[in-house]
Coordinates of C-alpha atoms in Angstrom, one line a residue:
Chain N
M14 CA -46.8 117.9 17.9
Y15 CA -45.6 114.3 18.4
A16 CA -43.2 115.3 20.0
T17 CA -45.0 117.6 22.5
T18 CA -47.9 114.6 22.8
R19 CA -45.1 112.2 23.7
A20 CA -43.5 114.2 26.7
G21 CA -47.0 115.3 28.2
W22 CA -48.2 111.2 27.4
Y23 CA -44.8 110.1 29.1
S24 CA -45.3 112.8 31.8
F25 CA -48.6 111.6 32.8
L26 CA -48.2 108.1 33.1
R27 CA -45.2 108.6 35.4
R28 CA -46.7 110.5 37.4
R29 CA -48.5 107.7 39.7
T30 CA -50.9 109.8 42.0
A31 CA -52.4 111.4 38.7
V32 CA -53.1 108.1 37.1
F33 CA -54.5 106.7 40.0
F34 CA -56.8 109.3 40.9
T35 CA -57.9 109.7 37.3
F36 CA -58.9 106.4 37.0
F37 CA -60.0 106.3 40.8
F38 CA -62.3 108.7 40.2
P39 CA -64.3 107.0 37.9
A40 CA -64.6 104.2 40.2
I41 CA -65.3 106.6 43.3
I42 CA -68.0 108.0 41.3
V43 CA -70.5 104.8 40.2
V44 CA -69.9 103.2 43.7
I45 CA -71.4 106.8 45.2
F46 CA -74.0 108.0 42.6
G47 CA -74.3 104.5 42.0
A48 CA -75.7 104.3 45.3
L49 CA -77.5 106.8 45.4
V50 CA -79.9 106.6 42.6
Q51 CA -79.8 102.7 43.4
T52 CA -81.7 103.8 46.5
Q53 CA -84.9 104.6 44.2
P54 CA -87.1 106.7 46.4
T55 CA -90.9 107.3 44.4
D56 CA -91.8 111.0 45.6
G57 CA -89.8 112.8 43.2
G58 CA -87.4 114.8 43.7
L59 CA -83.5 113.5 43.0
F60 CA -82.1 110.8 41.5
T61 CA -85.4 109.1 40.6
E62 CA -84.4 109.0 37.1
P63 CA -83.9 105.4 35.9
T64 CA -80.1 103.7 36.5
G65 CA -79.2 104.4 32.2
W66 CA -80.0 108.3 32.9
Y67 CA -77.1 108.7 34.8
V68 CA -75.2 107.0 32.5
A69 CA -74.2 110.6 30.5
G70 CA -73.9 112.3 33.8
Y71 CA -71.1 110.3 34.8
I72 CA -69.0 110.2 32.4
G73 CA -69.9 114.2 31.9
V74 CA -68.6 114.2 35.3
V75 CA -64.9 112.6 33.8
V76 CA -65.4 114.7 30.8
L77 CA -65.7 118.3 32.6
F78 CA -63.2 117.7 35.7
T79 CA -60.4 115.7 34.7
P80 CA -59.5 117.7 31.7
L81 CA -60.5 121.2 33.1
S82 CA -58.3 120.4 36.4
R83 CA -55.3 119.0 33.8
V84 CA -55.0 121.7 31.6
S85 CA -55.4 124.3 33.5
S86 CA -52.7 123.3 35.8
E87 CA -50.3 122.1 33.1
V88 CA -50.6 125.7 31.9
S89 CA -50.2 127.0 35.0
R90 CA -46.5 124.5 35.3
H91 CA -45.8 125.8 31.5
R92 CA -45.8 129.3 32.9
E93 CA -44.0 128.9 36.1
G94 CA -41.0 127.0 35.2
G95 CA -41.1 129.1 31.7
Q96 CA -41.1 126.6 29.4
F97 CA -44.0 128.9 27.2
E98 CA -41.0 131.2 26.5
K99 CA -38.7 128.1 25.3
L100 CA -41.5 126.7 23.1
T101 CA -42.2 130.4 21.9
T102 CA -38.4 130.5 20.4
T103 CA -39.4 127.0 18.7
P104 CA -41.4 125.7 15.8
L105 CA -44.1 124.5 17.3
Q106 CA -47.4 126.7 17.5
R107 CA -49.4 127.9 19.9
W108 CA -52.2 126.0 18.8
E109 CA -50.8 122.5 18.5
W110 CA -49.3 122.5 22.1
L111 CA -53.1 122.8 23.3
L112 CA -54.3 120.1 20.2
S113 CA -51.0 117.6 22.1
Q114 CA -53.4 118.5 25.5
T115 CA -56.2 118.1 23.7
V116 CA -54.5 114.0 22.0
V117 CA -53.4 113.0 25.4
N118 CA -56.0 114.3 27.4
T119 CA -58.9 112.5 24.9
A120 CA -56.3 108.8 25.1
I121 CA -56.5 109.1 29.3
I122 CA -60.2 110.2 29.8
G123 CA -61.1 107.8 26.9
L124 CA -59.8 105.1 29.0
A125 CA -61.7 106.2 31.4
S126 CA -64.9 106.3 30.3
L127 CA -64.7 102.7 28.7
L128 CA -63.7 101.8 32.9
L129 CA -66.6 103.6 34.0
L130 CA -69.1 102.0 31.5
A131 CA -67.8 98.8 32.9
L132 CA -68.8 99.6 36.0
L133 CA -71.5 101.1 35.6
L134 CA -72.6 97.8 33.7
G135 CA -71.4 95.6 36.3
A136 CA -71.6 97.0 39.5
T137 CA -74.9 99.4 39.0
G138 CA -76.8 96.7 36.1
A139 CA -77.4 100.3 34.5
D140 CA -80.1 99.4 31.4
L141 CA -78.3 101.1 28.1
A142 CA -80.1 101.9 24.6
L143 CA -77.6 100.3 22.7
S144 CA -77.7 101.0 18.7
A145 CA -75.5 102.2 16.0
E146 CA -75.8 105.4 16.9
T147 CA -74.1 105.0 20.7
L148 CA -70.9 104.9 18.8
L149 CA -71.7 107.9 18.9
V150 CA -70.4 108.7 22.5
V151 CA -67.0 108.6 20.9
P152 CA -67.2 111.7 18.9
F153 CA -69.5 113.6 22.2
V154 CA -66.1 112.2 24.4
V155 CA -63.5 113.3 21.9
L156 CA -65.9 117.1 21.3
G157 CA -67.0 117.4 25.2
V158 CA -62.4 116.6 26.3
A159 CA -61.7 119.2 23.3
T160 CA -63.7 122.0 24.6
F161 CA -62.8 121.5 28.7
C162 CA -59.2 121.0 27.3
A163 CA -59.8 125.1 25.7
V164 CA -61.6 126.2 28.8
G165 CA -58.6 124.9 31.0
S166 CA -56.2 126.6 29.2
I167 CA -57.7 129.3 29.5
L168 CA -58.1 129.4 33.1
G169 CA -54.2 128.8 33.1
S170 CA -53.4 131.7 30.7
V171 CA -55.5 134.2 32.9
V172 CA -55.6 132.6 36.3
S173 CA -51.7 133.5 37.8
S174 CA -51.0 131.2 40.2
Q175 CA -50.5 127.2 40.2
D176 CA -53.5 127.5 43.5
G177 CA -55.5 129.9 42.1
V178 CA -56.1 127.7 39.2
I179 CA -57.1 125.2 41.1
A180 CA -59.7 126.8 42.8
A181 CA -61.4 128.4 39.8
S182 CA -61.5 125.0 37.7
N183 CA -63.1 123.6 40.6
G184 CA -65.5 127.0 41.4
L185 CA -66.2 126.6 37.4
A186 CA -66.3 123.1 37.5
I187 CA -69.3 122.2 40.2
P188 CA -71.9 124.8 39.2
L189 CA -71.5 123.2 36.0
L190 CA -72.0 120.0 36.6
F191 CA -75.2 120.8 38.1
L192 CA -76.2 123.3 35.9
S193 CA -75.8 121.0 32.5
E194 CA -79.0 117.9 33.3
A195 CA -75.8 115.8 34.4
F196 CA -77.7 114.5 37.0
V197 CA -80.4 117.5 37.2
P198 CA -83.1 117.0 34.4
A199 CA -84.1 120.7 33.2
D200 CA -87.9 120.4 34.0
L201 CA -86.5 119.9 38.2
L202 CA -84.3 123.3 37.9
P203 CA -85.2 126.8 37.3
E204 CA -86.3 128.1 34.2
W205 CA -84.2 131.4 33.9
L206 CA -81.1 129.0 34.3
P207 CA -78.6 129.7 30.9
L208 CA -78.8 125.9 30.9
G209 CA -77.8 126.7 26.9
L210 CA -74.6 128.3 27.9
S211 CA -72.9 125.7 29.0
P212 CA -71.1 123.1 26.7
L213 CA -71.9 120.0 29.1
T214 CA -76.0 120.5 28.9
Y215 CA -74.8 119.2 24.6
F216 CA -72.8 116.7 25.8
T217 CA -74.7 115.4 27.9
R218 CA -78.5 115.4 26.4
G219 CA -76.3 114.3 23.3
V220 CA -75.0 111.0 24.8
R221 CA -78.7 110.8 27.1
A222 CA -80.0 110.4 23.8
V223 CA -77.7 107.9 22.4
T224 CA -77.4 105.5 25.6
F225 CA -80.1 105.8 27.2
D226 CA -83.4 108.4 25.2
S227 CA -85.3 106.9 22.2
A228 CA -84.2 108.2 18.9
S229 CA -87.4 110.1 18.4
A230 CA -85.9 112.3 21.4
T231 CA -85.2 115.9 20.2
S232 CA -83.3 119.0 21.7
S233 CA -83.6 122.9 21.8
V234 CA -81.1 125.2 20.3
L235 CA -81.5 128.4 20.4
G236 CA -85.1 127.4 21.2
V237 CA -85.3 125.6 18.4
S238 CA -86.5 121.8 18.8
A239 CA -83.8 119.8 16.2
P240 CA -83.2 116.0 16.5
A241 CA -80.7 114.7 19.0
P242 CA -78.4 113.4 19.1
Y243 CA -77.3 115.6 16.2
A244 CA -78.0 119.1 17.5
D245 CA -76.1 118.6 19.9
L246 CA -73.1 117.0 18.6
G247 CA -73.7 120.5 16.5
V248 CA -73.1 122.9 18.8
L249 CA -70.6 121.4 20.7
A250 CA -68.4 120.5 17.5
A251 CA -69.1 125.0 17.1
L252 CA -68.8 125.6 20.7
T253 CA -65.1 123.7 21.0
V254 CA -64.4 125.1 17.8
V255 CA -64.7 128.6 19.6
L256 CA -63.2 128.3 22.4
F257 CA -60.0 126.3 21.0
V258 CA -59.4 129.3 19.4
L259 CA -60.0 131.0 22.2
A260 CA -57.4 129.3 24.6
S261 CA -54.7 129.2 21.6
V262 CA -54.9 133.0 21.1
A263 CA -55.3 133.8 25.8
L264 CA -51.7 131.1 25.7
P265 CA -49.2 132.9 26.8
R266 CA -45.9 134.1 24.6
A267 CA -44.0 134.2 28.5
D268 CA -43.9 135.0 32.0
Chain X
M23 CA -24.3 142.1 9.6
A24 CA -26.5 142.5 13.0
V25 CA -27.7 139.2 14.0
L26 CA -29.9 141.1 16.5
A27 CA -30.4 144.7 16.7
A28 CA -32.5 146.7 19.3
E29 CA -33.2 150.7 19.0
D30 CA -34.4 152.9 21.7
V31 CA -36.4 149.9 23.3
S32 CA -38.3 150.7 26.3
K33 CA -40.6 148.5 28.8
S34 CA -42.5 148.9 31.4
Y35 CA -44.8 146.7 34.1
G36 CA -47.2 149.5 35.7
E37 CA -45.1 152.0 37.5
T38 CA -41.9 150.2 37.2
V39 CA -39.6 151.5 34.0
A40 CA -37.6 147.8 32.8
L41 CA -36.3 149.2 29.5
D42 CA -35.4 152.5 29.1
G43 CA -34.5 153.3 25.8
V44 CA -31.8 150.2 25.4
S45 CA -29.6 150.6 21.9
L46 CA -27.5 147.4 20.8
S47 CA -26.6 145.1 18.0
V48 CA -24.6 141.9 17.9
D49 CA -23.4 140.6 14.7
E50 CA -22.8 137.4 13.3
G51 CA -20.5 134.9 15.2
E52 CA -20.1 137.3 17.5
V53 CA -20.1 136.7 21.8
F54 CA -22.2 139.4 23.3
A55 CA -22.8 139.4 27.1
L56 CA -24.9 141.4 28.8
V57 CA -23.8 141.9 33.0
G58 CA -25.7 144.1 35.5
P59 CA -27.0 143.7 38.7
N60 CA -30.1 141.6 39.4
G61 CA -33.8 143.8 38.2
A62 CA -31.2 145.9 35.5
G63 CA -33.9 144.4 32.9
K64 CA -31.5 141.4 31.3
T65 CA -33.9 138.9 30.9
T66 CA -36.4 141.7 30.0
L67 CA -34.1 142.7 27.3
V68 CA -33.6 138.9 26.1
R69 CA -37.2 138.7 26.0
A70 CA -38.5 141.5 23.7
L71 CA -35.2 140.3 21.4
T72 CA -36.4 137.6 21.3
G73 CA -40.1 138.2 20.8
T74 CA -41.4 136.3 23.3
I75 CA -42.8 140.2 24.9
D76 CA -44.2 142.7 23.0
A77 CA -41.4 146.2 23.9
E78 CA -41.8 149.6 22.8
G79 CA -39.3 150.6 20.0
H80 CA -37.1 148.5 17.0
V81 CA -36.3 144.5 17.3
E82 CA -34.5 143.4 14.3
L83 CA -33.6 139.5 13.9
F84 CA -32.1 138.7 11.4
G85 CA -33.2 142.0 9.3
G86 CA -36.5 140.9 10.8
D87 CA -39.6 141.1 12.9
P88 CA -38.6 138.6 15.4
G89 CA -42.2 137.4 15.0
D90 CA -40.8 136.5 11.4
V91 CA -37.8 134.7 12.2
N92 CA -37.4 130.9 11.2
R93 CA -37.2 129.3 14.9
E94 CA -35.4 126.6 13.9
R95 CA -32.2 129.7 13.7
I96 CA -32.7 130.3 17.3
G97 CA -31.8 128.6 20.4
L98 CA -33.0 129.7 23.7
L99 CA -32.1 129.1 27.6
P100 CA -34.6 131.1 29.6
Q101 CA -33.8 131.8 33.2
E102 CA -35.8 130.1 34.6
F103 CA -36.2 127.2 33.0
D104 CA -37.9 124.6 34.8
P105 CA -38.7 120.9 32.0
P106 CA -41.4 118.3 32.9
A107 CA -39.9 116.6 35.8
R108 CA -40.6 113.3 34.9
L109 CA -38.5 113.2 31.7
T110 CA -35.7 112.1 31.4
P111 CA -32.8 114.7 29.8
R112 CA -32.4 111.7 26.3
E113 CA -36.1 112.1 26.7
L114 CA -36.1 115.7 26.8
L115 CA -33.7 116.4 24.1
A116 CA -35.9 114.1 22.1
Y117 CA -38.1 116.1 22.5
Y118 CA -37.6 119.9 22.4
G119 CA -35.6 118.6 19.4
G120 CA -38.9 117.2 17.6
L121 CA -39.9 120.4 17.5
Y122 CA -38.1 121.3 14.8
D123 CA -37.3 119.7 11.6
D124 CA -34.1 118.5 12.2
H125 CA -32.0 118.1 15.3
R126 CA -28.4 117.2 16.6
P127 CA -27.9 113.5 17.9
V128 CA -29.3 113.3 21.5
A129 CA -26.2 111.2 22.8
E130 CA -23.7 113.9 21.3
L131 CA -25.3 116.5 22.8
L132 CA -26.0 114.4 26.6
D133 CA -22.3 113.4 26.4
E134 CA -20.9 117.5 25.6
V135 CA -22.6 119.2 28.2
G136 CA -22.0 116.4 30.9
V137 CA -24.1 114.6 31.6
A138 CA -24.6 111.2 29.6
D139 CA -24.0 109.3 33.0
A140 CA -27.1 110.9 34.8
A141 CA -28.9 110.5 30.9
E142 CA -31.7 108.2 32.2
T143 CA -32.7 110.3 35.6
H144 CA -35.5 112.1 35.6
Y145 CA -35.2 115.7 35.3
E146 CA -36.6 116.4 39.1
N147 CA -33.8 113.7 40.5
L148 CA -30.9 115.9 39.0
S149 CA -28.7 118.1 40.7
G150 CA -28.7 121.5 40.2
G151 CA -25.6 121.5 38.1
Q152 CA -27.1 118.8 36.0
K153 CA -30.4 120.5 35.0
R154 CA -29.2 123.4 34.0
R155 CA -26.6 121.5 31.8
T156 CA -29.4 120.0 30.7
C157 CA -31.1 123.2 30.0
V158 CA -28.6 124.2 28.2
A159 CA -28.5 121.2 26.2
A160 CA -32.6 122.1 25.1
A161 CA -30.9 125.2 23.6
L162 CA -28.6 123.7 21.6
V163 CA -30.0 120.6 20.7
N164 CA -31.3 122.3 16.9
D165 CA -28.0 123.2 16.5
P166 CA -28.5 127.0 16.3
D167 CA -27.8 130.3 14.0
L168 CA -28.3 132.4 17.6
L169 CA -28.1 131.1 20.9
V170 CA -29.5 133.4 23.7
I171 CA -28.7 132.1 26.6
D172 CA -29.6 133.6 30.4
E173 CA -27.5 132.9 32.8
P174 CA -25.9 129.6 31.8
T175 CA -23.8 128.5 34.3
T176 CA -26.2 129.9 37.5
G177 CA -26.0 127.1 40.1
I178 CA -23.0 124.8 38.3
D179 CA -20.2 123.9 39.8
P180 CA -17.0 125.2 39.1
A181 CA -15.5 122.3 36.8
G182 CA -18.9 121.9 35.4
R183 CA -18.9 125.9 34.3
R184 CA -15.1 125.1 32.5
Q185 CA -16.9 122.8 30.9
L186 CA -19.8 125.0 29.6
W187 CA -17.8 128.0 29.2
D188 CA -15.4 125.1 26.9
L189 CA -18.5 124.4 24.4
L190 CA -20.0 127.7 23.8
G191 CA -16.3 128.5 23.1
E192 CA -15.9 125.7 20.5
L193 CA -19.8 127.4 19.7
A194 CA -18.6 130.6 19.3
A195 CA -15.5 129.2 17.3
S196 CA -17.5 127.6 14.4
G197 CA -19.7 130.6 14.2
T198 CA -22.4 130.7 16.4
T199 CA -23.5 134.3 17.0
I200 CA -24.7 134.0 21.1
L201 CA -26.5 136.4 23.6
L202 CA -25.4 135.8 26.9
T203 CA -26.4 137.3 30.7
T204 CA -24.2 136.1 33.2
H205 CA -23.5 137.6 37.1
Y206 CA -20.5 136.3 37.0
M207 CA -18.1 139.2 35.3
A208 CA -15.2 136.1 34.6
E209 CA -17.5 134.7 32.1
A210 CA -18.2 137.2 30.6
E211 CA -14.9 138.5 30.6
H212 CA -13.9 134.8 29.2
L213 CA -16.3 134.1 26.6
A214 CA -17.5 137.7 24.7
D215 CA -16.5 139.2 22.3
R216 CA -18.1 142.9 24.1
V217 CA -19.9 143.5 26.8
G218 CA -23.0 145.5 27.5
L219 CA -23.6 146.3 31.4
L220 CA -27.0 147.1 31.5
A221 CA -27.9 149.1 34.9
D222 CA -32.2 150.1 36.3
G223 CA -32.7 149.3 32.4
A224 CA -30.4 151.3 30.1
V225 CA -26.9 150.3 28.8
V226 CA -24.1 152.1 30.5
A227 CA -21.6 150.9 28.6
V228 CA -20.6 148.5 25.8
D229 CA -17.7 147.4 24.6
T230 CA -14.7 145.2 24.4
P231 CA -13.9 143.5 28.1
G232 CA -10.0 144.9 27.9
A233 CA -11.4 148.5 26.5
L234 CA -13.9 148.4 29.1
V235 CA -11.6 147.9 31.4
A236 CA -9.1 150.4 30.3
T237 CA -11.5 153.5 30.5
H238 CA -13.5 151.6 33.4
G239 CA -11.7 149.5 35.8
G240 CA -9.4 151.9 37.5
E241 CA -5.7 151.6 38.8
S242 CA -4.2 148.5 39.2
L243 CA -3.2 147.3 43.3
L244 CA -1.0 146.0 45.0
I245 CA -2.6 145.1 48.5
V246 CA -0.4 144.5 51.9
E247 CA -2.1 142.7 54.6
G248 CA -0.6 143.6 58.6
V249 CA 1.5 146.6 58.3
T250 CA 1.5 148.5 61.6
D251 CA 4.1 150.4 60.9
R252 CA 2.9 153.9 59.1
E253 CA 6.8 155.6 59.3
A254 CA 8.0 152.9 57.2
V255 CA 4.7 153.4 54.8
D256 CA 5.3 156.8 54.7
R257 CA 9.4 156.6 53.5
L258 CA 7.7 154.3 50.3
D259 CA 7.4 157.6 47.9
R260 CA 4.5 155.6 46.8
D261 CA 0.7 156.7 46.2
A262 CA 0.3 154.5 49.2
Q263 CA -2.6 154.7 52.4
L264 CA -3.0 153.1 55.7
V265 CA -6.1 151.5 56.5
D266 CA -7.2 149.2 60.1
G267 CA -3.5 147.4 59.0
R268 CA -4.6 146.9 55.4
L269 CA -1.4 149.1 52.7
T270 CA -3.0 149.9 49.9
V271 CA -0.2 151.2 46.3
R272 CA -1.9 152.2 44.0
N273 CA -0.9 152.3 40.3
V274 CA 1.7 149.6 40.7
D275 CA 3.1 147.9 37.7
P276 CA 3.9 144.3 37.6
V277 CA 7.9 144.7 37.1
D278 CA 8.0 147.4 41.1
V279 CA 6.1 144.5 42.7
G280 CA 9.6 143.6 43.5
G281 CA 11.0 146.5 44.5
I282 CA 8.2 147.4 46.8
V283 CA 8.4 144.0 48.6
E284 CA 12.0 145.1 49.4
A285 CA 12.0 148.7 50.3
L286 CA 9.6 147.4 52.7
E287 CA 11.9 144.4 54.1
S288 CA 14.1 147.3 54.0
A289 CA 12.6 149.2 55.9
G290 CA 11.7 146.5 58.6
V291 CA 8.5 146.9 57.5
G292 CA 6.7 143.4 59.0
Y293 CA 3.7 141.8 57.0
D294 CA 1.4 139.2 56.9
S295 CA 0.5 138.8 53.4
L296 CA 0.9 140.8 49.9
T297 CA -1.9 140.8 46.8
W298 CA -1.1 142.7 43.5
R299 CA -4.2 142.9 41.0
E300 CA -4.8 144.8 37.5
P301 CA -8.6 146.2 37.1
D302 CA -10.7 143.4 35.9
L303 CA -14.2 143.2 34.8
E304 CA -15.2 143.0 38.4
D305 CA -13.9 146.5 38.6
V306 CA -15.8 148.1 35.5
Y307 CA -19.1 146.4 37.2
L308 CA -19.0 147.9 40.4
S309 CA -17.9 151.1 38.9
L310 CA -20.3 151.8 36.3
A311 CA -23.5 149.5 38.1
G312 CA -22.6 150.9 41.9
G313 CA -22.8 148.8 44.2
A314 CA -27.0 147.4 44.5
E315 CA -25.5 143.6 44.9
G316 CA -23.1 144.2 47.7
T317 CA -23.6 140.6 49.4
D318 CA -24.7 139.1 45.9
A319 CA -24.2 135.2 46.6
D320 CA -22.1 134.6 42.9
G321 CA -19.8 136.9 44.6
V322 CA -20.4 140.3 42.1
G323 CA -20.3 142.8 44.7
S324 CA -17.7 141.0 47.1
R325 CA -14.7 141.9 45.2
E326 CA -11.7 139.6 46.6
P327 CA -8.3 140.0 45.6
R328 CA -6.5 138.3 42.4
G329 CA -3.4 137.5 41.1
P330 CA 0.7 136.6 41.9
V331 CA 1.3 136.5 46.3
A332 CA 4.3 137.9 46.9
P333 CA 6.4 136.2 48.9
G334 CA 6.1 135.7 52.4
G335 CA 2.2 136.0 51.9
E336 CA -0.5 133.7 52.0
R337 CA -3.3 133.6 49.1
P338 CA -6.1 135.3 50.8

């Protein structure tokens, strides 16, 4: 697995446009959304929360979009290049391949998240509530990346072309972004929306609980109120395991 | 002992039948070549045999189910294989080698396949031949007991092809079992102990190249171009046919060529060129697989005569 992780990392670093836009992405998010948030409208509606409330959303954008698009495209490239056919006849297991992709993406998104946080603190003066629990951002990011690597892998396995994969990836990510309490509080959304079905919901709730909300914040899991962020972390971990297994099984052996 | 065996293997994609009851076996240390037109089912058969697709029928690899086999023992080069483009051949071989418990030295392999000079060039910037040779090296990196290579020399220039033939020949001599598919009949004839001809998803013939040629190759031919004197041809007293200035004489032993040339010259028959050739695997292919690939760029269907050229003739 070390060999495929190293190959994946080198491949990423040598695609200069991919590297540039991977790190440009969080910067542009901060510029656009940060500017919007700082307008601070007073008569209700979107973007009326304090700046710190949106930090979880900003990181959520990177955790959602980057692995989803990168892994779905990588699976598609592997399919079109006959790489899975080759790998199937090596000792590498499918779950190991997916794990190596997850490791590479975790490193990339970890760096992008740090950049994002630095920009937020420096450029927008976001008011973060830092405590020992803030370190839970790390497992949230790892699990979030693993979750969306798995979802991206499933997309790449199911959709047959690279063009189709990009469209499917965008078609999934954009609705999820707005239906997962990333930028729109739940009380502004219709009650019937199944926010609990989105893994990103648990990510944003959990990260918000350790970066902005007070320690007494609670989270609703399956209708039961539980202390955040641990309940969210638990649900996210469970979703990660289920999706990772499904994605490993779905990876093709040949095309 | 059969390293690889297929019995009544069938595979369909919707209405399309890719394999229709294929049975064959490849013995330990044997080089087996699968030949056949595009769409004959060669790649599907390779995938069924290596367990990368599921097919009906029975397949055994090293005496067991392909899914249970020790993957350290297999080396595969898929037909359409495009490894990570931004890695160099050295990194690619380190990558694929790193998937195994043990692998051959990368530098040695790069040298063997002739890409040592381009070892630090990104794969995407290699020539077509260098790419294919790098891919062949990736199939050899674990020093496999069974090497399965789907069209290994496609896109490689003649010198590079010869180099790979030598390499595959050395592997075969050292006991590696090789299953290869190819469009080049000369490749199959040069490398294979046995050849299986696949057409429309079925095996239509399996035997040694020599036996296939003897059974299905037809007659030796003497082809004389630029002949216009029909009456003189009739005096040859041979099984001959003159069409559009091309005289074709059938069943000519090499020792008879001189006599025919003398007969033509003593009868005052002029000609532009003269070519003798004996049947080979390409004739077998054309005879059994039909003209499905009549204009194939690889020369599958465009038969050029070969063999010695008599005085006064020019090489085709």
